[in-house]
CSV table of C-alpha atoms in Angstrom, one decimal:
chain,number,residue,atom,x,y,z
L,1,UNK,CA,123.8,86.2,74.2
L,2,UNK,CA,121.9,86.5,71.1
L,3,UNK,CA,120.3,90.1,71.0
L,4,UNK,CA,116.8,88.3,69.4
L,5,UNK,CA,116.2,86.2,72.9
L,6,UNK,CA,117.3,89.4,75.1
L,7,UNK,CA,114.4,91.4,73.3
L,8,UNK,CA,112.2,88.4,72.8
L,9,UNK,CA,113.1,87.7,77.1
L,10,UNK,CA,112.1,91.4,77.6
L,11,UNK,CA,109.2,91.1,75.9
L,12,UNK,CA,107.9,88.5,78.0
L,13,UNK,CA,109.2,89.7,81.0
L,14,UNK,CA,107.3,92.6,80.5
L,15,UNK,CA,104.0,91.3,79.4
L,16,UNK,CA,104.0,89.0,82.5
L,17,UNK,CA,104.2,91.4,84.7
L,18,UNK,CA,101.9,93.5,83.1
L,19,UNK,CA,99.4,91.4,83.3
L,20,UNK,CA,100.2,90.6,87.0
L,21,UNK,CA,100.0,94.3,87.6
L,22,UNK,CA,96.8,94.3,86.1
L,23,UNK,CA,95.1,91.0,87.7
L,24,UNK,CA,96.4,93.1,91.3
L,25,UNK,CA,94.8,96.5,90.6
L,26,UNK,CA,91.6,95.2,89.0
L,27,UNK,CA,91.3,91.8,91.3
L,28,UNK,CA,93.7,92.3,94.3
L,29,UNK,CA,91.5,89.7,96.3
L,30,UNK,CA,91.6,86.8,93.8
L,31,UNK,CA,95.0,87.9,93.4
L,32,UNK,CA,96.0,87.6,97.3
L,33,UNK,CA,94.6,84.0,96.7
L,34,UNK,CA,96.5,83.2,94.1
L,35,UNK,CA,99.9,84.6,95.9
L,36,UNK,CA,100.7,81.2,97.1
L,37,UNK,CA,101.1,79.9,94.1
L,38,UNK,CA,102.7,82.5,91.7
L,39,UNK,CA,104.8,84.1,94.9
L,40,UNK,CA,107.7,82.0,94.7
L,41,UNK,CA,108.0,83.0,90.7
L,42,UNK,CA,107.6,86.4,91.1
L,43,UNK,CA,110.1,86.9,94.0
L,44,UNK,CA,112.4,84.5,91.6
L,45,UNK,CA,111.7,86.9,88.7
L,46,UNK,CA,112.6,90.2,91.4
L,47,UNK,CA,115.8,88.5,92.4
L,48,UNK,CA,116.8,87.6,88.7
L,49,UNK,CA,115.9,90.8,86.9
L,50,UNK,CA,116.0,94.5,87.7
L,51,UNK,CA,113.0,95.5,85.2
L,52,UNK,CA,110.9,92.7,86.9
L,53,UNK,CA,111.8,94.1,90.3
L,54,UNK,CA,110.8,97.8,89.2
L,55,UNK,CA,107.2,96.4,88.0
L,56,UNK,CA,106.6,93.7,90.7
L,57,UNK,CA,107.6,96.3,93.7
L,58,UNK,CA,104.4,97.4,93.2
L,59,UNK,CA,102.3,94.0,93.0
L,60,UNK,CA,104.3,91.6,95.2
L,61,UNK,CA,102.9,90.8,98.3
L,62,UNK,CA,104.0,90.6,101.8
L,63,UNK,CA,102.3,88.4,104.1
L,64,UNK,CA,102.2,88.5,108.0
L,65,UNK,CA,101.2,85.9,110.4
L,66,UNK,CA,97.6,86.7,111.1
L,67,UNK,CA,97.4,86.0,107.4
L,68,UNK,CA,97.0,89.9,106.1
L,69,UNK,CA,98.8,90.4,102.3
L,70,UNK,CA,100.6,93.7,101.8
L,71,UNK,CA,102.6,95.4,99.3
L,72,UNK,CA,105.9,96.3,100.4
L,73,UNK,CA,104.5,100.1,100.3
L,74,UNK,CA,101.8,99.1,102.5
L,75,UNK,CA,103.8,97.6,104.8
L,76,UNK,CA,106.6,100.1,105.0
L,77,UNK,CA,103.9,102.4,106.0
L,78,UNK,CA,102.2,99.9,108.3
L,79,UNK,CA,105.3,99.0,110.4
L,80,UNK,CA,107.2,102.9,110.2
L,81,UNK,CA,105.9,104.0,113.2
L,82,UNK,CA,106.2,101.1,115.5
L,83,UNK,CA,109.3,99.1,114.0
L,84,UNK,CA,111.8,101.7,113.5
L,85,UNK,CA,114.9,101.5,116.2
L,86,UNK,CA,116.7,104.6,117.5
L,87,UNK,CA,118.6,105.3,114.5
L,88,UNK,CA,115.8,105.8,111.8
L,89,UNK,CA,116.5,101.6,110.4
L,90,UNK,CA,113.0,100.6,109.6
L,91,UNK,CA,113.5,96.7,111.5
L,92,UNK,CA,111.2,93.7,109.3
L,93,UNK,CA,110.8,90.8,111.3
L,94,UNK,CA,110.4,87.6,110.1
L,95,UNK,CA,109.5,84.2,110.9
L,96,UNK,CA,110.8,80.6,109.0
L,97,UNK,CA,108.6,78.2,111.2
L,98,UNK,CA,105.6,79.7,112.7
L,99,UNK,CA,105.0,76.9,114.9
L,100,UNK,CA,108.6,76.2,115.7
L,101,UNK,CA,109.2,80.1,117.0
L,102,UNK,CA,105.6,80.9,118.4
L,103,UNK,CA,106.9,81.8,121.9
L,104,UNK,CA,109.3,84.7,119.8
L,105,UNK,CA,106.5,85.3,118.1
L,106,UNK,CA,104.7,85.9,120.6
L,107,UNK,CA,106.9,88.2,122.9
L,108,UNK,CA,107.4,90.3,119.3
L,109,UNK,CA,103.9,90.4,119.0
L,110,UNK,CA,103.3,91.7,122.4
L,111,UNK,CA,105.2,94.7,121.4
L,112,UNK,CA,102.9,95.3,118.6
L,113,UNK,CA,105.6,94.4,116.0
L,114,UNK,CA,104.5,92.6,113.0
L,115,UNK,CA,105.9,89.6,111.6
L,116,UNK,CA,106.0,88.3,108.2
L,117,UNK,CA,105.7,85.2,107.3
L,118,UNK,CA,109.2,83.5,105.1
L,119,UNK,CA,108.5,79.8,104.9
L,120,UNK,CA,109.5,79.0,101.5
L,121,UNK,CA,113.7,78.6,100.7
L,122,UNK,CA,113.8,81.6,98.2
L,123,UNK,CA,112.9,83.5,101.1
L,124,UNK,CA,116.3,84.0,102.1
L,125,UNK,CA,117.6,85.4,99.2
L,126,UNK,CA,114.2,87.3,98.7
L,127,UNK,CA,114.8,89.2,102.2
L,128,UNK,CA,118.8,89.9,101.1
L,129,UNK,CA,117.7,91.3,98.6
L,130,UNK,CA,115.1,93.4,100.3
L,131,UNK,CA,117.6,94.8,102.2
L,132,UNK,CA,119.8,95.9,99.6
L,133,UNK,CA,117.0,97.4,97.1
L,134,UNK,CA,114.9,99.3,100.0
L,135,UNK,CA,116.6,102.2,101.8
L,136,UNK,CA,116.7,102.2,105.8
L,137,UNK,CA,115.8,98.5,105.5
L,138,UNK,CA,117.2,95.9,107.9
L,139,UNK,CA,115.0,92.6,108.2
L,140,UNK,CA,115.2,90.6,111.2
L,141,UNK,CA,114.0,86.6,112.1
L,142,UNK,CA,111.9,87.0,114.7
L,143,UNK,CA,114.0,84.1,117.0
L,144,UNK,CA,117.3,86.2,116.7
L,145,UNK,CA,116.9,87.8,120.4
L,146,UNK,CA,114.5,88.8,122.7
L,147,UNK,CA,111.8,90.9,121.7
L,148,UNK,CA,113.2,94.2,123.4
L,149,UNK,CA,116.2,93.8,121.8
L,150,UNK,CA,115.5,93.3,118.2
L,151,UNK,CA,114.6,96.9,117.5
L,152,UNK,CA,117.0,99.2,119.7
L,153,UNK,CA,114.6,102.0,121.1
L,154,UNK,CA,115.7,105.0,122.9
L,155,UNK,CA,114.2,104.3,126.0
L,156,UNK,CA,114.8,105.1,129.8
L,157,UNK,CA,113.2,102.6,131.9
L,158,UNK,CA,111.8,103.6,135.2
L,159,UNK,CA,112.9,101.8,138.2
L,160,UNK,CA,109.8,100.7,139.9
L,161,UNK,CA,112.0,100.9,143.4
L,162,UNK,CA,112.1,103.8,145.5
L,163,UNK,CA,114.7,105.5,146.7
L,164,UNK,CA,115.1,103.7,150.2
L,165,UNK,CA,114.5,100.6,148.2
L,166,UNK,CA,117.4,101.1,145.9
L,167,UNK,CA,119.8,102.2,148.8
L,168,UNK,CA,118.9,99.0,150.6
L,169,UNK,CA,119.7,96.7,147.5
L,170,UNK,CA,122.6,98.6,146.6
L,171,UNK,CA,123.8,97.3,150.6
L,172,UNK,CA,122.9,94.1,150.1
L,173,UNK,CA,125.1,93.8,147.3
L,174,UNK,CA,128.1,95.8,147.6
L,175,UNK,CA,127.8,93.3,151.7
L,176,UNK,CA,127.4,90.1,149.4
L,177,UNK,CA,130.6,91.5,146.8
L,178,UNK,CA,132.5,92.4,149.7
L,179,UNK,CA,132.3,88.9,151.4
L,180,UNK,CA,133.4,87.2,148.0
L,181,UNK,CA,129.7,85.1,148.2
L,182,UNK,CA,128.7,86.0,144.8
């Protein structure tokens, strides 16, 4: 509560990231190396403190399962065009245990959707608050439902039956209804 720490906290808030800011622009690939271990404090510092969040946006990294880092720009742009549903949502999927949801991961993948990877526990709260800060922004796990229904796409599927084909199953089951076998 004292107004010395606030500006002394600032301060060193702001030099931190800063410097971050600086190691990703002039070093991104040392600094993509290094994301394991400052990741955890710099999604800590964007969930704690809205100054941090406005300077981090920019350098915190994103990370997908064939092991490709991107900023959450970069990734907005790389997932627009596949991962957006029928109502304009932009749809992030996610994934807690690689190994535990391969087959969903899979199926997503399939589909060319890209999934990030959100192993550590301040994950969670790191992809609430993703959701809240970023507009048009919902953020899926990847093991929630099957792969054609996590992002809802306007789209007619074609019967692959033909006409005679559909009668004839249309029969069969309005003669298996009728006799109460179902």
């Amino acid at each position: 509560s004292d107004q010395n720490v606030k500006r002394i906290s600032s301060h060193i808030v702001k030099k931190v990231a800063d410097k971050l800011a600086e190691l990703f622009r002039d070093k991104r690939d040392e600094f993509e190396k290094k994301w394991e271990d400052v990741g955890f404090f710099v999604k800590y510092g964007m969930l704690t403190d809205d100054k941090f969040y406005e300077k981090a946006k920019e350098f915190a990294l994103l990370e997908n399962t064939g092991h490709n880092f991107y900023t959450l720009e970069e990734y907005r742009e790389k997932t627009t065009p596949v991962q957006t549903d029928k109502n304009g949502q932009l749809v992030w999927l996610y994934t807690t245990d690689p190994k535990g949801q391969h087959s969903f991961i899979e199926s997503a993948e399939k589909r060319d959707y890209s999934i990030l990877l959100m192993e550590q526990p301040i994950d969670t709260h790191f992809v609430q608050m993703l959701e809240s800060k970023m507009e048009k922004l919902s953020v899926k796990r990847v093991d929630s439902g099957a792969a054609d229904k996590l992002i809802e796409k306007e789209e007619q599927r074609e019967s692959v039956l033909n006409g005679d084909e559909e009668k004839l199953l249309d029969n069969i089951f309005k003669d298996i209804t009728d006799k109460g076998q179902y």
